[in-house]
Amino acid sequence: MENAKVKLSASAARKRPARVAGTLYTKQEIHEIFRRFCVQRPEPKGELEHVNAFTLLVAVVLSAQATDAGVNKATRGLFAVADTPEKMLALGEEKVGDYIRTIGLWRNKAKNVIALSEALIRDHGSIVPGDRDALVKLPGVGRKTANVVLNMAFGQPTMAVDTHILRIGNRIGLAPGKTPDQVEKTLLRVVPQEYLLHAHHWLILHGRYVCKARKPECDKCVIADLCKAAVKTSDIPAPLVPLAA
Ligand code: SF4
């Protein structure tokens, strides 16, 4: 009888769908998570205001260690007078600085905005390049910025890992990793292809409005029944890093 029980539970375990390597979830669960994000926000939009690929690039460069709302406040005036690399260069570092003074690290960012405008005119015919290698050579542009621009301006299925995605990946065990690069690599591997284009926006918006750093609002969460965070409550300290399997 005991033996029969052991055999039964062994065969039940064999039938249980396996977790996707490096995550706490099965393939079906990951699919369901992104299906629900898709139903919730079929066309997610980034919140950085811009009028073309150049102003998007500038806005993303300015958004490092700053909020989108803070950047938008500063760029409304700036982009009204400078929406091309030529106009930005003509405006000059000091005047750019005047517009973005409310944003953290504004001096350095003003310098980068002018330098990247120069580089775009000199090396790319004033056009924002649609490939990562060229983008990351521009002053002030790192991998995350390049990924955002490639996704939003060029429709590429990139994964720009910011603080929200890094936290969610670890907290819920979807993509545990110490660095943005590790989390990016796992997400690119595990997010179903059909959801990859919008996945980074869904995760960012989920982190910004629901799965918040200090107080995740699990009672409002569309994936609460699937989520494998170590603790789920509306009042938990961050970051929570569940044990990887
Ligand atoms: S249930 Fe809570 S911890 Fe899990 S994803 Fe939702 S908000 Fe985050």
PDB file of C-alpha atoms and ligand atoms in Angstrom:
ATOM      1  CA  MET A   1       0.000   0.000   0.000  1.00  0.00           C
ATOM      2  CA  GLU A   2       2.798   2.350   1.000  1.00  0.00           C
ATOM      3  CA  ASN A   3       4.626   1.396  -2.168  1.00  0.00           C
ATOM      4  CA  ALA A   4       1.540   2.108  -4.245  1.00  0.00           C
ATOM      5  CA  LYS A   5       1.281   5.558  -2.638  1.00  0.00           C
ATOM      6  CA  VAL A   6       4.932   6.298  -3.345  1.00  0.00           C
ATOM      7  CA  LYS A   7       4.518   5.161  -6.933  1.00  0.00           C
ATOM      8  CA  LEU A   8       1.375   7.288  -7.327  1.00  0.00           C
ATOM      9  CA  SER A   9       3.003  10.454  -5.992  1.00  0.00           C
ATOM     10  CA  ALA A  10       6.107   9.832  -8.083  1.00  0.00           C
ATOM     11  CA  SER A  11       4.028   9.539 -11.229  1.00  0.00           C
ATOM     12  CA  ALA A  12       1.967  12.628 -10.223  1.00  0.00           C
ATOM     13  CA  ALA A  13       5.210  14.549  -9.802  1.00  0.00           C
ATOM     14  CA  ARG A  14       6.363  13.367 -13.193  1.00  0.00           C
ATOM     15  CA  LYS A  15       3.178  14.692 -14.788  1.00  0.00           C
ATOM     16  CA  ARG A  16       3.366  18.111 -13.085  1.00  0.00           C
ATOM     17  CA  PRO A  17       4.499  20.669 -15.696  1.00  0.00           C
ATOM     18  CA  ALA A  18       8.132  21.613 -15.183  1.00  0.00           C
ATOM     19  CA  ARG A  19       9.242  25.082 -14.251  1.00  0.00           C
ATOM     20  CA  VAL A  20      11.033  27.051 -16.928  1.00  0.00           C
ATOM     21  CA  ALA A  21      14.737  27.045 -16.058  1.00  0.00           C
ATOM     22  CA  GLY A  22      15.784  30.082 -14.037  1.00  0.00           C
ATOM     23  CA  THR A  23      12.211  30.965 -13.017  1.00  0.00           C
ATOM     24  CA  LEU A  24       9.631  29.812 -10.464  1.00  0.00           C
ATOM     25  CA  TYR A  25       6.978  29.356 -13.167  1.00  0.00           C
ATOM     26  CA  THR A  26       5.817  26.839 -15.715  1.00  0.00           C
ATOM     27  CA  LYS A  27       5.589  27.816 -19.362  1.00  0.00           C
ATOM     28  CA  GLN A  28       1.789  27.906 -19.061  1.00  0.00           C
ATOM     29  CA  GLU A  29       1.932  30.198 -16.030  1.00  0.00           C
ATOM     30  CA  ILE A  30       4.287  32.636 -17.764  1.00  0.00           C
ATOM     31  CA  HIS A  31       2.012  32.664 -20.784  1.00  0.00           C
ATOM     32  CA  GLU A  32      -0.988  33.365 -18.570  1.00  0.00           C
ATOM     33  CA  ILE A  33       0.804  36.215 -16.756  1.00  0.00           C
ATOM     34  CA  PHE A  34       1.499  38.027 -20.022  1.00  0.00           C
ATOM     35  CA  ARG A  35      -1.909  37.188 -21.483  1.00  0.00           C
ATOM     36  CA  ARG A  36      -3.483  38.975 -18.511  1.00  0.00           C
ATOM     37  CA  PHE A  37      -1.153  41.967 -18.830  1.00  0.00           C
ATOM     38  CA  CYS A  38      -2.173  42.097 -22.498  1.00  0.00           C
ATOM     39  CA  VAL A  39      -5.883  42.019 -21.681  1.00  0.00           C
ATOM     40  CA  GLN A  40      -5.369  44.717 -19.057  1.00  0.00           C
ATOM     41  CA  ARG A  41      -3.370  47.031 -21.349  1.00  0.00           C
ATOM     42  CA  PRO A  42      -3.630  45.930 -24.989  1.00  0.00           C
ATOM     43  CA  GLU A  43      -1.551  48.895 -26.227  1.00  0.00           C
ATOM     44  CA  PRO A  44       0.738  49.978 -23.393  1.00  0.00           C
ATOM     45  CA  LYS A  45       2.501  53.274 -23.891  1.00  0.00           C
ATOM     46  CA  GLY A  46       5.648  54.658 -22.361  1.00  0.00           C
ATOM     47  CA  GLU A  47       5.024  57.785 -20.339  1.00  0.00           C
ATOM     48  CA  LEU A  48       7.929  59.904 -21.595  1.00  0.00           C
ATOM     49  CA  GLU A  49       6.593  62.660 -23.845  1.00  0.00           C
ATOM     50  CA  HIS A  50       8.283  63.015 -27.239  1.00  0.00           C
ATOM     51  CA  VAL A  51       7.462  64.055 -30.787  1.00  0.00           C
ATOM     52  CA  ASN A  52       9.962  61.993 -32.802  1.00  0.00           C
ATOM     53  CA  ALA A  53      12.797  59.471 -32.383  1.00  0.00           C
ATOM     54  CA  PHE A  54      15.290  62.226 -31.531  1.00  0.00           C
ATOM     55  CA  THR A  55      13.202  63.726 -28.732  1.00  0.00           C
ATOM     56  CA  LEU A  56      12.484  60.206 -27.461  1.00  0.00           C
ATOM     57  CA  LEU A  57      16.221  59.529 -27.295  1.00  0.00           C
ATOM     58  CA  VAL A  58      16.835  62.809 -25.452  1.00  0.00           C
ATOM     59  CA  ALA A  59      13.952  62.151 -23.031  1.00  0.00           C
ATOM     60  CA  VAL A  60      15.273  58.691 -22.200  1.00  0.00           C
ATOM     61  CA  VAL A  61      18.797  60.047 -21.636  1.00  0.00           C
ATOM     62  CA  LEU A  62      17.327  62.665 -19.277  1.00  0.00           C
ATOM     63  CA  SER A  63      15.246  60.077 -17.416  1.00  0.00           C
ATOM     64  CA  ALA A  64      18.190  58.296 -15.777  1.00  0.00           C
ATOM     65  CA  GLN A  65      17.597  58.517 -12.020  1.00  0.00           C
ATOM     66  CA  ALA A  66      14.603  60.807 -12.578  1.00  0.00           C
ATOM     67  CA  THR A  67      10.858  60.281 -12.839  1.00  0.00           C
ATOM     68  CA  ASP A  68       9.060  60.393 -16.197  1.00  0.00           C
ATOM     69  CA  ALA A  69       6.761  63.107 -14.808  1.00  0.00           C
ATOM     70  CA  GLY A  70       9.762  65.240 -13.821  1.00  0.00           C
ATOM     71  CA  VAL A  71      11.374  64.778 -17.237  1.00  0.00           C
ATOM     72  CA  ASN A  72       8.120  65.619 -19.067  1.00  0.00           C
ATOM     73  CA  LYS A  73       7.790  68.845 -17.114  1.00  0.00           C
ATOM     74  CA  ALA A  74      11.236  69.948 -18.269  1.00  0.00           C
ATOM     75  CA  THR A  75      11.113  68.682 -21.855  1.00  0.00           C
ATOM     76  CA  ARG A  76       7.791  70.298 -22.819  1.00  0.00           C
ATOM     77  CA  GLY A  77       9.544  73.664 -23.081  1.00  0.00           C
ATOM     78  CA  LEU A  78      12.778  72.221 -24.443  1.00  0.00           C
ATOM     79  CA  PHE A  79      11.187  70.203 -27.257  1.00  0.00           C
ATOM     80  CA  ALA A  80       8.992  73.150 -28.249  1.00  0.00           C
ATOM     81  CA  VAL A  81      12.158  74.982 -29.311  1.00  0.00           C
ATOM     82  CA  ALA A  82      14.480  72.077 -30.149  1.00  0.00           C
ATOM     83  CA  ASP A  83      13.060  68.918 -31.712  1.00  0.00           C
ATOM     84  CA  THR A  84      15.998  68.132 -34.021  1.00  0.00           C
ATOM     85  CA  PRO A  85      19.738  67.635 -33.400  1.00  0.00           C
ATOM     86  CA  GLU A  86      20.498  70.864 -35.313  1.00  0.00           C
ATOM     87  CA  LYS A  87      18.115  72.961 -33.210  1.00  0.00           C
ATOM     88  CA  MET A  88      19.440  71.359 -30.006  1.00  0.00           C
ATOM     89  CA  LEU A  89      23.025  72.117 -30.987  1.00  0.00           C
ATOM     90  CA  ALA A  90      22.102  75.700 -31.885  1.00  0.00           C
ATOM     91  CA  LEU A  91      20.434  76.105 -28.496  1.00  0.00           C
ATOM     92  CA  GLY A  92      23.701  75.245 -26.758  1.00  0.00           C
ATOM     93  CA  GLU A  93      24.609  73.555 -23.499  1.00  0.00           C
ATOM     94  CA  GLU A  94      23.839  76.491 -21.236  1.00  0.00           C
ATOM     95  CA  LYS A  95      20.305  77.041 -22.534  1.00  0.00           C
ATOM     96  CA  VAL A  96      19.576  73.290 -22.547  1.00  0.00           C
ATOM     97  CA  GLY A  97      20.714  73.348 -18.916  1.00  0.00           C
ATOM     98  CA  ASP A  98      18.231  76.133 -18.164  1.00  0.00           C
ATOM     99  CA  TYR A  99      15.356  73.957 -19.402  1.00  0.00           C
ATOM    100  CA  ILE A 100      16.367  70.808 -17.531  1.00  0.00           C
ATOM    101  CA  ARG A 101      17.615  72.301 -14.263  1.00  0.00           C
ATOM    102  CA  THR A 102      14.873  70.556 -12.268  1.00  0.00           C
ATOM    103  CA  ILE A 103      16.169  67.114 -13.297  1.00  0.00           C
ATOM    104  CA  GLY A 104      18.874  65.360 -11.274  1.00  0.00           C
ATOM    105  CA  LEU A 105      22.413  65.431 -12.767  1.00  0.00           C
ATOM    106  CA  TRP A 106      21.256  68.139 -15.192  1.00  0.00           C
ATOM    107  CA  ARG A 107      24.707  69.586 -15.880  1.00  0.00           C
ATOM    108  CA  ASN A 108      26.094  66.300 -17.121  1.00  0.00           C
ATOM    109  CA  LYS A 109      22.897  65.505 -18.984  1.00  0.00           C
ATOM    110  CA  ALA A 110      22.937  68.887 -20.786  1.00  0.00           C
ATOM    111  CA  LYS A 111      26.498  68.137 -21.876  1.00  0.00           C
ATOM    112  CA  ASN A 112      25.454  64.701 -23.173  1.00  0.00           C
ATOM    113  CA  VAL A 113      22.417  66.054 -25.034  1.00  0.00           C
ATOM    114  CA  ILE A 114      24.625  68.500 -26.926  1.00  0.00           C
ATOM    115  CA  ALA A 115      27.327  65.879 -27.561  1.00  0.00           C
ATOM    116  CA  LEU A 116      24.830  63.312 -28.814  1.00  0.00           C
ATOM    117  CA  SER A 117      23.190  65.905 -31.090  1.00  0.00           C
ATOM    118  CA  GLU A 118      26.631  66.643 -32.548  1.00  0.00           C
ATOM    119  CA  ALA A 119      27.344  62.929 -33.005  1.00  0.00           C
ATOM    120  CA  LEU A 120      23.981  62.349 -34.727  1.00  0.00           C
ATOM    121  CA  ILE A 121      24.646  65.177 -37.194  1.00  0.00           C
ATOM    122  CA  ARG A 122      28.245  64.128 -37.796  1.00  0.00           C
ATOM    123  CA  ASP A 123      27.893  60.332 -37.965  1.00  0.00           C
ATOM    124  CA  HIS A 124      24.260  59.566 -38.804  1.00  0.00           C
ATOM    125  CA  GLY A 125      22.932  62.342 -41.028  1.00  0.00           C
ATOM    126  CA  SER A 126      20.860  63.669 -38.079  1.00  0.00           C
ATOM    127  CA  ILE A 127      18.876  60.417 -37.949  1.00  0.00           C
ATOM    128  CA  VAL A 128      18.625  58.290 -34.814  1.00  0.00           C
ATOM    129  CA  PRO A 129      20.160  54.918 -35.743  1.00  0.00           C
ATOM    130  CA  GLY A 130      18.022  51.802 -35.365  1.00  0.00           C
ATOM    131  CA  ASP A 131      20.740  49.498 -34.112  1.00  0.00           C
ATOM    132  CA  ARG A 132      22.067  48.954 -30.646  1.00  0.00           C
ATOM    133  CA  ASP A 133      25.780  49.111 -31.417  1.00  0.00           C
ATOM    134  CA  ALA A 134      25.445  52.560 -32.957  1.00  0.00           C
ATOM    135  CA  LEU A 135      23.123  53.821 -30.216  1.00  0.00           C
ATOM    136  CA  VAL A 136      25.368  52.842 -27.305  1.00  0.00           C
ATOM    137  CA  LYS A 137      28.247  54.757 -28.880  1.00  0.00           C
ATOM    138  CA  LEU A 138      26.304  58.000 -28.480  1.00  0.00           C
ATOM    139  CA  PRO A 139      27.190  60.099 -25.413  1.00  0.00           C
ATOM    140  CA  GLY A 140      24.975  59.325 -22.413  1.00  0.00           C
ATOM    141  CA  VAL A 141      23.362  56.302 -24.077  1.00  0.00           C
ATOM    142  CA  GLY A 142      23.648  52.941 -22.300  1.00  0.00           C
ATOM    143  CA  ARG A 143      22.102  49.577 -23.049  1.00  0.00           C
ATOM    144  CA  LYS A 144      18.814  50.365 -21.275  1.00  0.00           C
ATOM    145  CA  THR A 145      18.353  53.663 -23.153  1.00  0.00           C
ATOM    146  CA  ALA A 146      19.159  51.936 -26.433  1.00  0.00           C
ATOM    147  CA  ASN A 147      16.629  49.201 -25.668  1.00  0.00           C
ATOM    148  CA  VAL A 148      13.868  51.736 -24.953  1.00  0.00           C
ATOM    149  CA  VAL A 149      14.563  53.613 -28.201  1.00  0.00           C
ATOM    150  CA  LEU A 150      14.750  50.399 -30.251  1.00  0.00           C
ATOM    151  CA  ASN A 151      11.451  49.255 -28.760  1.00  0.00           C
ATOM    152  CA  MET A 152       9.482  52.486 -28.944  1.00  0.00           C
ATOM    153  CA  ALA A 153      10.871  54.106 -32.093  1.00  0.00           C
ATOM    154  CA  PHE A 154      11.754  51.011 -34.115  1.00  0.00           C
ATOM    155  CA  GLY A 155       9.263  48.392 -32.875  1.00  0.00           C
ATOM    156  CA  GLN A 156      11.961  45.918 -31.837  1.00  0.00           C
ATOM    157  CA  PRO A 157      11.109  43.367 -29.107  1.00  0.00           C
ATOM    158  CA  THR A 158      13.793  44.520 -26.665  1.00  0.00           C
ATOM    159  CA  MET A 159      13.697  44.329 -22.880  1.00  0.00           C
ATOM    160  CA  ALA A 160      14.812  47.555 -21.196  1.00  0.00           C
ATOM    161  CA  VAL A 161      15.340  46.559 -17.575  1.00  0.00           C
ATOM    162  CA  ASP A 162      14.794  49.479 -15.217  1.00  0.00           C
ATOM    163  CA  THR A 163      14.444  49.511 -11.443  1.00  0.00           C
ATOM    164  CA  HIS A 164      10.822  48.253 -11.615  1.00  0.00           C
ATOM    165  CA  ILE A 165      11.604  45.285 -13.837  1.00  0.00           C
ATOM    166  CA  LEU A 166      14.688  44.385 -11.809  1.00  0.00           C
ATOM    167  CA  ARG A 167      12.554  44.384  -8.662  1.00  0.00           C
ATOM    168  CA  ILE A 168       9.634  42.420 -10.117  1.00  0.00           C
ATOM    169  CA  GLY A 169      11.886  39.853 -11.778  1.00  0.00           C
ATOM    170  CA  ASN A 170      13.393  39.095  -8.376  1.00  0.00           C
ATOM    171  CA  ARG A 171      10.377  39.579  -6.162  1.00  0.00           C
ATOM    172  CA  ILE A 172       8.071  37.236  -8.014  1.00  0.00           C
ATOM    173  CA  GLY A 173      10.748  34.863  -9.281  1.00  0.00           C
ATOM    174  CA  LEU A 174      10.028  35.470 -12.933  1.00  0.00           C
ATOM    175  CA  ALA A 175      13.616  36.423 -13.725  1.00  0.00           C
ATOM    176  CA  PRO A 176      15.830  36.365 -10.643  1.00  0.00           C
ATOM    177  CA  GLY A 177      19.124  38.137 -11.213  1.00  0.00           C
ATOM    178  CA  LYS A 178      21.517  40.517  -9.524  1.00  0.00           C
ATOM    179  CA  THR A 179      22.055  42.761 -12.534  1.00  0.00           C
ATOM    180  CA  PRO A 180      19.788  44.275 -15.204  1.00  0.00           C
ATOM    181  CA  ASP A 181      21.724  42.306 -17.829  1.00  0.00           C
ATOM    182  CA  GLN A 182      20.940  38.978 -16.115  1.00  0.00           C
ATOM    183  CA  VAL A 183      17.255  39.845 -15.752  1.00  0.00           C
ATOM    184  CA  GLU A 184      17.096  41.064 -19.367  1.00  0.00           C
ATOM    185  CA  LYS A 185      18.629  37.819 -20.628  1.00  0.00           C
ATOM    186  CA  THR A 186      16.176  35.648 -18.691  1.00  0.00           C
ATOM    187  CA  LEU A 187      13.123  37.683 -19.711  1.00  0.00           C
ATOM    188  CA  LEU A 188      14.116  37.598 -23.382  1.00  0.00           C
ATOM    189  CA  ARG A 189      14.300  33.821 -23.064  1.00  0.00           C
ATOM    190  CA  VAL A 190      11.104  33.167 -21.108  1.00  0.00           C
ATOM    191  CA  VAL A 191       8.558  35.782 -22.257  1.00  0.00           C
ATOM    192  CA  PRO A 192       6.421  34.259 -25.038  1.00  0.00           C
ATOM    193  CA  GLN A 193       7.407  35.684 -28.429  1.00  0.00           C
ATOM    194  CA  GLU A 194       3.929  37.062 -29.106  1.00  0.00           C
ATOM    195  CA  TYR A 195       4.119  39.234 -25.964  1.00  0.00           C
ATOM    196  CA  LEU A 196       7.741  40.339 -26.175  1.00  0.00           C
ATOM    197  CA  LEU A 197       7.168  43.654 -27.959  1.00  0.00           C
ATOM    198  CA  HIS A 198       5.080  45.105 -25.120  1.00  0.00           C
ATOM    199  CA  ALA A 199       6.480  43.064 -22.205  1.00  0.00           C
ATOM    200  CA  HIS A 200       8.817  45.753 -20.897  1.00  0.00           C
ATOM    201  CA  HIS A 201       6.059  48.354 -20.793  1.00  0.00           C
ATOM    202  CA  TRP A 202       3.673  45.959 -19.053  1.00  0.00           C
ATOM    203  CA  LEU A 203       6.264  45.136 -16.418  1.00  0.00           C
ATOM    204  CA  ILE A 204       7.250  48.775 -15.876  1.00  0.00           C
ATOM    205  CA  LEU A 205       3.624  49.895 -15.521  1.00  0.00           C
ATOM    206  CA  HIS A 206       2.873  46.931 -13.255  1.00  0.00           C
ATOM    207  CA  GLY A 207       5.825  47.907 -11.058  1.00  0.00           C
ATOM    208  CA  ARG A 208       4.990  51.593 -11.058  1.00  0.00           C
ATOM    209  CA  TYR A 209       1.294  51.282 -10.218  1.00  0.00           C
ATOM    210  CA  VAL A 210       0.696  47.881  -8.590  1.00  0.00           C
ATOM    211  CA  CYS A 211       3.760  45.863  -7.617  1.00  0.00           C
ATOM    212  CA  LYS A 212       5.338  48.919  -6.015  1.00  0.00           C
ATOM    213  CA  ALA A 213       8.702  48.862  -4.258  1.00  0.00           C
ATOM    214  CA  ARG A 214       7.531  49.535  -0.733  1.00  0.00           C
ATOM    215  CA  LYS A 215       3.872  48.563  -0.776  1.00  0.00           C
ATOM    216  CA  PRO A 216       2.798  46.198  -3.536  1.00  0.00           C
ATOM    217  CA  GLU A 217      -0.950  46.323  -3.944  1.00  0.00           C
ATOM    218  CA  CYS A 218      -1.536  42.588  -4.193  1.00  0.00           C
ATOM    219  CA  ASP A 219      -5.273  43.001  -3.673  1.00  0.00           C
ATOM    220  CA  LYS A 220      -5.458  44.911  -6.996  1.00  0.00           C
ATOM    221  CA  CYS A 221      -3.067  42.664  -8.893  1.00  0.00           C
ATOM    222  CA  VAL A 222      -4.269  40.787 -11.994  1.00  0.00           C
ATOM    223  CA  ILE A 223      -1.692  38.030 -11.514  1.00  0.00           C
ATOM    224  CA  ALA A 224      -2.061  37.612  -7.734  1.00  0.00           C
ATOM    225  CA  ASP A 225      -3.241  33.989  -8.008  1.00  0.00           C
ATOM    226  CA  LEU A 226      -0.227  33.080 -10.148  1.00  0.00           C
ATOM    227  CA  CYS A 227       2.382  35.186  -8.359  1.00  0.00           C
ATOM    228  CA  LYS A 228       5.047  33.313  -6.395  1.00  0.00           C
ATOM    229  CA  ALA A 229       6.467  36.200  -4.396  1.00  0.00           C
ATOM    230  CA  ALA A 230       7.743  34.968  -1.042  1.00  0.00           C
ATOM    231  CA  VAL A 231       5.276  37.238   0.756  1.00  0.00           C
ATOM    232  CA  LYS A 232       2.171  38.844  -0.648  1.00  0.00           C
ATOM    233  CA  THR A 233       0.610  41.600   1.337  1.00  0.00           C
ATOM    234  CA  SER A 234      -0.055  45.260   0.956  1.00  0.00           C
ATOM    235  CA  ASP A 235       2.592  46.176   3.447  1.00  0.00           C
ATOM    236  CA  ILE A 236       5.844  44.370   2.831  1.00  0.00           C
ATOM    237  CA  PRO A 237       9.358  45.728   2.740  1.00  0.00           C
ATOM    238  CA  ALA A 238      11.232  45.694  -0.594  1.00  0.00           C
ATOM    239  CA  PRO A 239      12.997  44.067  -2.172  1.00  0.00           C
ATOM    240  CA  LEU A 240      11.731  40.563  -1.598  1.00  0.00           C
ATOM    241  CA  VAL A 241      13.806  37.969  -3.340  1.00  0.00           C
ATOM    242  CA  PRO A 242      12.199  34.543  -3.435  1.00  0.00           C
ATOM    243  CA  LEU A 243      14.443  31.538  -3.406  1.00  0.00           C
ATOM    244  CA  ALA A 244      15.073  30.315  -6.896  1.00  0.00           C
ATOM    245  CA  ALA A 245      14.318  26.661  -7.489  1.00  0.00           C
TER     246      ALA A 245
HETATM  247  S1  SF4 B   1       0.594  39.616  -6.127  1.00  0.00           S
HETATM  248 FE1  SF4 B   1       1.684  41.304  -5.114  1.00  0.00          FE
HETATM  249  S2  SF4 B   1       3.854  40.738  -5.160  1.00  0.00           S
HETATM  250 FE2  SF4 B   1       2.767  39.454  -6.698  1.00  0.00          FE
HETATM  251  S3  SF4 B   1       2.953  40.578  -8.639  1.00  0.00           S
HETATM  252 FE3  SF4 B   1       1.019  41.154  -7.707  1.00  0.00          FE
HETATM  253  S4  SF4 B   1       1.496  43.015  -6.543  1.00  0.00           S
HETATM  254 FE4  SF4 B   1       3.440  42.003  -6.973  1.00  0.00          FE
END
